[in-house]
Short mmCIF file of C-alpha atoms in Angstrom, two decimals:
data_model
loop_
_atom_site.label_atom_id
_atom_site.label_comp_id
_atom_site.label_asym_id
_atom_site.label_seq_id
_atom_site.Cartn_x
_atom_site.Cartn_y
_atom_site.Cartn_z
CA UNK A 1 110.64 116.32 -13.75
CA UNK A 2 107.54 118.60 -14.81
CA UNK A 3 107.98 122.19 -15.73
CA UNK A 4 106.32 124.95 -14.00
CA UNK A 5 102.32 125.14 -14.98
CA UNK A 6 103.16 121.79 -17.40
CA UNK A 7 101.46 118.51 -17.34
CA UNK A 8 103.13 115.53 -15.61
CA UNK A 9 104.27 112.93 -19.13
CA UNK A 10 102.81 109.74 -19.31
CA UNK A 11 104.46 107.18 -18.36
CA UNK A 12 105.89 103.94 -19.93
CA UNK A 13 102.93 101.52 -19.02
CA UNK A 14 100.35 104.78 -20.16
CA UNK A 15 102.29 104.55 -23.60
CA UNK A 16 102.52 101.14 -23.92
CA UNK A 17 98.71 100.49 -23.26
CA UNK A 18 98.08 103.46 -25.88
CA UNK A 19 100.33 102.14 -28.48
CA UNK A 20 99.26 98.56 -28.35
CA UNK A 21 95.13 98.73 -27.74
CA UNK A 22 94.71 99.96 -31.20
CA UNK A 23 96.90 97.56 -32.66
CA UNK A 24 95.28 94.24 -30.53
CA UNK A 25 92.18 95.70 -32.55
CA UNK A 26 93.10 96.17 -35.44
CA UNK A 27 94.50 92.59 -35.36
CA UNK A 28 91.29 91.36 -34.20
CA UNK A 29 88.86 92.94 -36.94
CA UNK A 30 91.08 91.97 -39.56
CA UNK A 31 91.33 87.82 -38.13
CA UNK A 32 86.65 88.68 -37.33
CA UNK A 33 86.80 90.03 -41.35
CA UNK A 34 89.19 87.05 -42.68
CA UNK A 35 86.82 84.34 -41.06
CA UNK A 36 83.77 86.04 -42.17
CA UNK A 37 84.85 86.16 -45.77
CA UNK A 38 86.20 82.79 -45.55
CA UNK A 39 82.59 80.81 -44.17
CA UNK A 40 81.05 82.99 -47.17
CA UNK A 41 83.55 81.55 -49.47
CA UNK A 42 83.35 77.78 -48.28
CA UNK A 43 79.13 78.85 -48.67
CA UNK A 44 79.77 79.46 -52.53
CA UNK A 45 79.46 76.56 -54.37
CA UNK A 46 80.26 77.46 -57.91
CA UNK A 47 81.96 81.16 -59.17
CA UNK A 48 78.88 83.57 -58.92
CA UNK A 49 76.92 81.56 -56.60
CA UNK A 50 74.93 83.77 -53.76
CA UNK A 51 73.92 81.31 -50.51
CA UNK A 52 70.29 82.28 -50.02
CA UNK A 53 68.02 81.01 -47.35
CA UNK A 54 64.23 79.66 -48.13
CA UNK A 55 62.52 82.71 -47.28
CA UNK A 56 65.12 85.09 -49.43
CA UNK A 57 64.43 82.55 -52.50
CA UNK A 58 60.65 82.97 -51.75
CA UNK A 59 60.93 86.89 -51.67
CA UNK A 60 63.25 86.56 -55.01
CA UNK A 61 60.31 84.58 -56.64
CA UNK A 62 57.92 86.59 -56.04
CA UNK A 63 59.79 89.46 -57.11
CA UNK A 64 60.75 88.44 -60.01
CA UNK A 65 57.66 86.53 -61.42
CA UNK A 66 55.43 90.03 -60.59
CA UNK A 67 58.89 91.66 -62.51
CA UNK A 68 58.58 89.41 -65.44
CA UNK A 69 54.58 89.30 -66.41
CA UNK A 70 55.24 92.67 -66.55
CA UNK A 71 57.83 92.46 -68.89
CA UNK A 72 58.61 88.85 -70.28
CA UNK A 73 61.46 90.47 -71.89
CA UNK A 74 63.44 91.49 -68.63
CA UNK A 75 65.74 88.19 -68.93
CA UNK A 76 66.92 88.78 -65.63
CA UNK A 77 64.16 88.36 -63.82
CA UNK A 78 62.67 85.04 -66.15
CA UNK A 79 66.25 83.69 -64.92
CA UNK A 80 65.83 84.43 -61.30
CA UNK A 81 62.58 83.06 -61.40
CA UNK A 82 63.72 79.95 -62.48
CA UNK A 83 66.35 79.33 -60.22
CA UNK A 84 64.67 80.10 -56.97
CA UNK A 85 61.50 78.30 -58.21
CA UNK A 86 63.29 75.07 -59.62
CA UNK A 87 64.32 73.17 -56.57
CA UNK A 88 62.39 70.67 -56.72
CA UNK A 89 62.45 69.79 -60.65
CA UNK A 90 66.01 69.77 -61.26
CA UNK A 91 66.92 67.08 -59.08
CA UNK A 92 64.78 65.07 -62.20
CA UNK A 93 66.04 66.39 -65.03
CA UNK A 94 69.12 65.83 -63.70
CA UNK A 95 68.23 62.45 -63.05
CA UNK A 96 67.21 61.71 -67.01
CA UNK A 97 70.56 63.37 -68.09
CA UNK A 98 72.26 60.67 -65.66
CA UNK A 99 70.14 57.35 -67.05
CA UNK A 100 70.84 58.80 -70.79
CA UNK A 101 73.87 57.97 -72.28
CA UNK A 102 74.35 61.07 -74.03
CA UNK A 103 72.74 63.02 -71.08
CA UNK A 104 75.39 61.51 -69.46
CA UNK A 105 78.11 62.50 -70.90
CA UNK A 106 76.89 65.81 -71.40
CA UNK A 107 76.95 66.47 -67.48
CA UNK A 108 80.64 65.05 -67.24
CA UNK A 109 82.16 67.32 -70.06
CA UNK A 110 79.59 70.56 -69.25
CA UNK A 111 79.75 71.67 -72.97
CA UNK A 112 78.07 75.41 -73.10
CA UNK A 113 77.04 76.99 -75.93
CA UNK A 114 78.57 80.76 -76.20
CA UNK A 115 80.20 82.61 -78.79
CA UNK A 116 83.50 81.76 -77.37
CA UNK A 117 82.83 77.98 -78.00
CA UNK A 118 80.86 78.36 -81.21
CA UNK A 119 82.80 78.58 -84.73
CA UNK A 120 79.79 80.77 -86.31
CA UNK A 121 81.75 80.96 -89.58
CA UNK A 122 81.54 77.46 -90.00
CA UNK A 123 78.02 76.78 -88.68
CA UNK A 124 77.02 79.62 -90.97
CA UNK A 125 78.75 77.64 -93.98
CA UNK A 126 77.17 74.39 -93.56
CA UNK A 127 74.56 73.92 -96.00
CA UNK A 128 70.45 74.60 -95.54
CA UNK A 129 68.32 72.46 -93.70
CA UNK A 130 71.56 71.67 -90.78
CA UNK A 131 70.69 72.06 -87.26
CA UNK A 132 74.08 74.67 -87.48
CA UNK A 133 72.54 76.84 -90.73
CA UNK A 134 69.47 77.26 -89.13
CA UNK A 135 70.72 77.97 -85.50
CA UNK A 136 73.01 80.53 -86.84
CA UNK A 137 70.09 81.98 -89.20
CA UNK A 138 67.73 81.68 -86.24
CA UNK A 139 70.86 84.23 -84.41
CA UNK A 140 70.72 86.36 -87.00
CA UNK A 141 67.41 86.51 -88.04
CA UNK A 142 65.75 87.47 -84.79
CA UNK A 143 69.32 89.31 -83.62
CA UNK A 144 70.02 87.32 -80.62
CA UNK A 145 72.93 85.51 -79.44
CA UNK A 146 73.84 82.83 -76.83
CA UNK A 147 75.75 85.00 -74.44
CA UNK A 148 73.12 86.89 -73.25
CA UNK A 149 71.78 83.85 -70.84
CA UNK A 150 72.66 84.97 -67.52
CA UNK A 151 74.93 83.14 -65.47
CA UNK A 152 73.00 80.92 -62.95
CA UNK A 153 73.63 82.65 -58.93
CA UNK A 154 70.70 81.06 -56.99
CA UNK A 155 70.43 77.20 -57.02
CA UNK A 156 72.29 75.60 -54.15
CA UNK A 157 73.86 72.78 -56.27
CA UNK A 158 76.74 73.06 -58.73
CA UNK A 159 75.62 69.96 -61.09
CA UNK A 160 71.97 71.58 -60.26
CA UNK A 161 73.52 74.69 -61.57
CA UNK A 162 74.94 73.83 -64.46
CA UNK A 163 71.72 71.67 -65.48
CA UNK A 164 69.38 75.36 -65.57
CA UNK A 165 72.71 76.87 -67.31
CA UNK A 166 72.37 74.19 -70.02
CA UNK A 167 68.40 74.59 -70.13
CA UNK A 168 69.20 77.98 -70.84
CA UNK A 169 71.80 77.87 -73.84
CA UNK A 170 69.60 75.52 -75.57
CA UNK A 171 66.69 77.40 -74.94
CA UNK A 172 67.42 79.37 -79.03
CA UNK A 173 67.79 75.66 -80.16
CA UNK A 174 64.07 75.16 -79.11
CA UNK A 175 63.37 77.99 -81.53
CA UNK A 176 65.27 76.26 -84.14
CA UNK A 177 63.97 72.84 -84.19
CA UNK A 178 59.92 74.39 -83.36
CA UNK A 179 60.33 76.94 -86.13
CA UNK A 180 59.27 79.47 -83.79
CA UNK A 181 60.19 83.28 -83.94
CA UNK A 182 61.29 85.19 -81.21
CA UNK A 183 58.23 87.93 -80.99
CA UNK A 184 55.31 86.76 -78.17
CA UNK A 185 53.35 84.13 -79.63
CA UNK A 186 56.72 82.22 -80.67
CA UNK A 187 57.73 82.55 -76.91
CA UNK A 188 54.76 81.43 -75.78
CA UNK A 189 54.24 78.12 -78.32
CA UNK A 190 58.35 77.67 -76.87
CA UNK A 191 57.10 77.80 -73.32
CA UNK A 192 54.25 75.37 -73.79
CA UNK A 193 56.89 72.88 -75.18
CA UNK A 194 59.23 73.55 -72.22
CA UNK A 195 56.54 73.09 -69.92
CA UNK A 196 55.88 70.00 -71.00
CA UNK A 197 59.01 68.94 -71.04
CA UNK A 198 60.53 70.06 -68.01
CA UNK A 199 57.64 71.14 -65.28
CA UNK A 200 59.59 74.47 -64.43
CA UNK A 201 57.83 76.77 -62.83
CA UNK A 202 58.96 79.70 -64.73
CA UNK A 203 57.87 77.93 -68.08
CA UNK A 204 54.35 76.75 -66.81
CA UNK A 205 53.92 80.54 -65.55
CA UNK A 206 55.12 81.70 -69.24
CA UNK A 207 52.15 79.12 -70.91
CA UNK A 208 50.13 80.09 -68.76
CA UNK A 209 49.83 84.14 -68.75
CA UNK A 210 52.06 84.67 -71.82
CA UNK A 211 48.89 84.81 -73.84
CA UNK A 212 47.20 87.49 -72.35
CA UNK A 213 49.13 89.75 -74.47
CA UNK A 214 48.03 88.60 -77.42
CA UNK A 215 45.71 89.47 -79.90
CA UNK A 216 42.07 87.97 -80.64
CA UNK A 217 43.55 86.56 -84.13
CA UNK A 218 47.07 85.18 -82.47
CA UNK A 219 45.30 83.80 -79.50
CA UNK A 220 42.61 81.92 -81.80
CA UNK A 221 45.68 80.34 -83.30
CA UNK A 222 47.63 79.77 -81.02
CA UNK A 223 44.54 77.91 -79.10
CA UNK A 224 43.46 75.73 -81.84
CA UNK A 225 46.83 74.44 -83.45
CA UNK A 226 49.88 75.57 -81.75
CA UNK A 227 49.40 74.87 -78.41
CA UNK A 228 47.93 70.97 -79.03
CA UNK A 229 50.81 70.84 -81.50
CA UNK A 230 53.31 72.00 -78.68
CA UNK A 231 51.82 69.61 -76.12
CA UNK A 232 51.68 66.36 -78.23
CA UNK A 233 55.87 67.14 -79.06
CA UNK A 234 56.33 67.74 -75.84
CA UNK A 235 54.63 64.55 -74.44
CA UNK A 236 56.50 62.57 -77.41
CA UNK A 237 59.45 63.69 -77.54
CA UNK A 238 63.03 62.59 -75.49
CA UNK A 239 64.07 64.87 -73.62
CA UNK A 240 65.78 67.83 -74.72
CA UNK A 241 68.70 68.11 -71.96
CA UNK A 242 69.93 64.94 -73.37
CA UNK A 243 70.64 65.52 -76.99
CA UNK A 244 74.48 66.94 -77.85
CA UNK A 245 73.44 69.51 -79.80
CA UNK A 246 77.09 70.58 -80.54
CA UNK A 247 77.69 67.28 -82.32
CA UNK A 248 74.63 67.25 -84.53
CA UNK A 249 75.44 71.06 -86.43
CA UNK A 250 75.51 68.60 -89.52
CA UNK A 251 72.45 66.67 -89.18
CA UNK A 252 69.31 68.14 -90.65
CA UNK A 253 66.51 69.67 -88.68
CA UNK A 254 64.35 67.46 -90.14
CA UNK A 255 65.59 64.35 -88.98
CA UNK A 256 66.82 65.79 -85.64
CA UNK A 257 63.17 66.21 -84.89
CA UNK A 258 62.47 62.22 -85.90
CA UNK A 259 64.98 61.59 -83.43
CA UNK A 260 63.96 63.79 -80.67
CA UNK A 261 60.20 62.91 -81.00
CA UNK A 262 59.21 66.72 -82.20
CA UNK A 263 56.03 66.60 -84.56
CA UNK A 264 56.85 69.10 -87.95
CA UNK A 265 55.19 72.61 -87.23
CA UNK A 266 51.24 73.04 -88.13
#
């Protein structure tokens, strides 16, 4: 019964429809954001995989190649660049880690090389001339370690993933067994090898414009014995995805390279 001068009070259906409108949508964000999150999860094929489509991993290339000539430093970028340029090389090396037996059974127990894995005191105790001595001495020397390779996020294939991943963490081994520094000409003699080796994209574009930056002397050397050097180990030796390296700490250098197929530095 309204008041004088009051308003008439809504009714039961008014306050039912108010009361339950808000709730109905509430429900049916929350059921629109659960589905959305759950097709992006079943689109994530590894932890820290982003989906990307063609054209995103062509804008991420270029981005990141222009990103890295300017800076072949920015480790980021070189590892962006070779997951969104790789597609179509992977599929191969995966393919020689699968007809090796070592390469084998290096894809079925995914061994990475970190410092969680790595008992440094011990490498660092074997004696000199070990592929362990000299890794760790390579570490220290050139103050580097193995857990600064980034994660790999952009290649739309776990076992594809984890193949770059393991490029990656034995990427400091190439130093080792090449006797190459980590300063600009020792990346770029690296590169040449990898190149070779592998026919990724980011490590022909490395060979190829990494010696602009050098000097007259450097690049004279560098053209006249390091790169032929880097090019004949490269064409003779095994390849390098397939070798446990975390069973050989106590096998010399010197004969790991015999194995491999790696000609002794100029």
């Amino acid at each position: 019964h309204p008041g004088a001068g009051g308003s008439r009070s809504p009714g039961p259906r008014a306050l039912s429809a108010g009361a339950v409108r808000p709730r109905h949508a509430g429900r049916r964000a929350a059921a629109e954001d659960g589905a959305a999150e759950e097709q992006e999860g079943c689109c994530r094929l590894y932890p820290g995989h982003i989906p990307t489509s063609p054209l995103q991993k062509a804008l991420l290339a270029a981005g990141s190649a222009a990103m890295a000539l300017y800076d072949p430093y920015r480790h980021d970028m070189v590892a962006v660049l070779g997951e969104t340029t790789g597609c179509l090389v992977l599929p191969n090396l995966r393919d020689k880690m699968k007809h090796d037996p070592e390469g084998y059974r290096i894809l079925r127990e995914r061994p990475r090389i970190r410092l969680s894995t790595l008992d440094v005191n011990r490498l660092r105790g074997l004696p000199d001339g070990t592929l362990g001595r000299e890794y760790t001495r390579f570490l220290e020397d050139n103050k580097v370690s193995p857990d600064t390779r980034m994660p790999a996020k952009f290649v739309d294939d776990e076992e594809l993933a984890y193949v770059i991943q393991r490029y990656r963490e034995v990427h400091d081994l190439m130093h080792t067994l090449l006797g190459m520094p980590t300063n600009m000409l020792g990346e770029v003699v690296v590169k040449w090898f990898e190149a070779i080796q592998t026919g990724l994209p980011m490590c022909v574009l490395g060979a190829a414009f990494g010696p602009v930056r050098l000097n007259a002397r450097k690049l004279r050397l560098l053209t006249t014995e390091l790169i032929p050097w880097a090019i004949q180990s490269g064409r003779n030796a095994n390849c390098i995805l397939n070798i446990y390296y975390e069973r050989r700490w106590e096998q010399t250098v010197e004969s790991l390279r015999e194995e491999i197929g790696i000609f002794p530095p100029p």
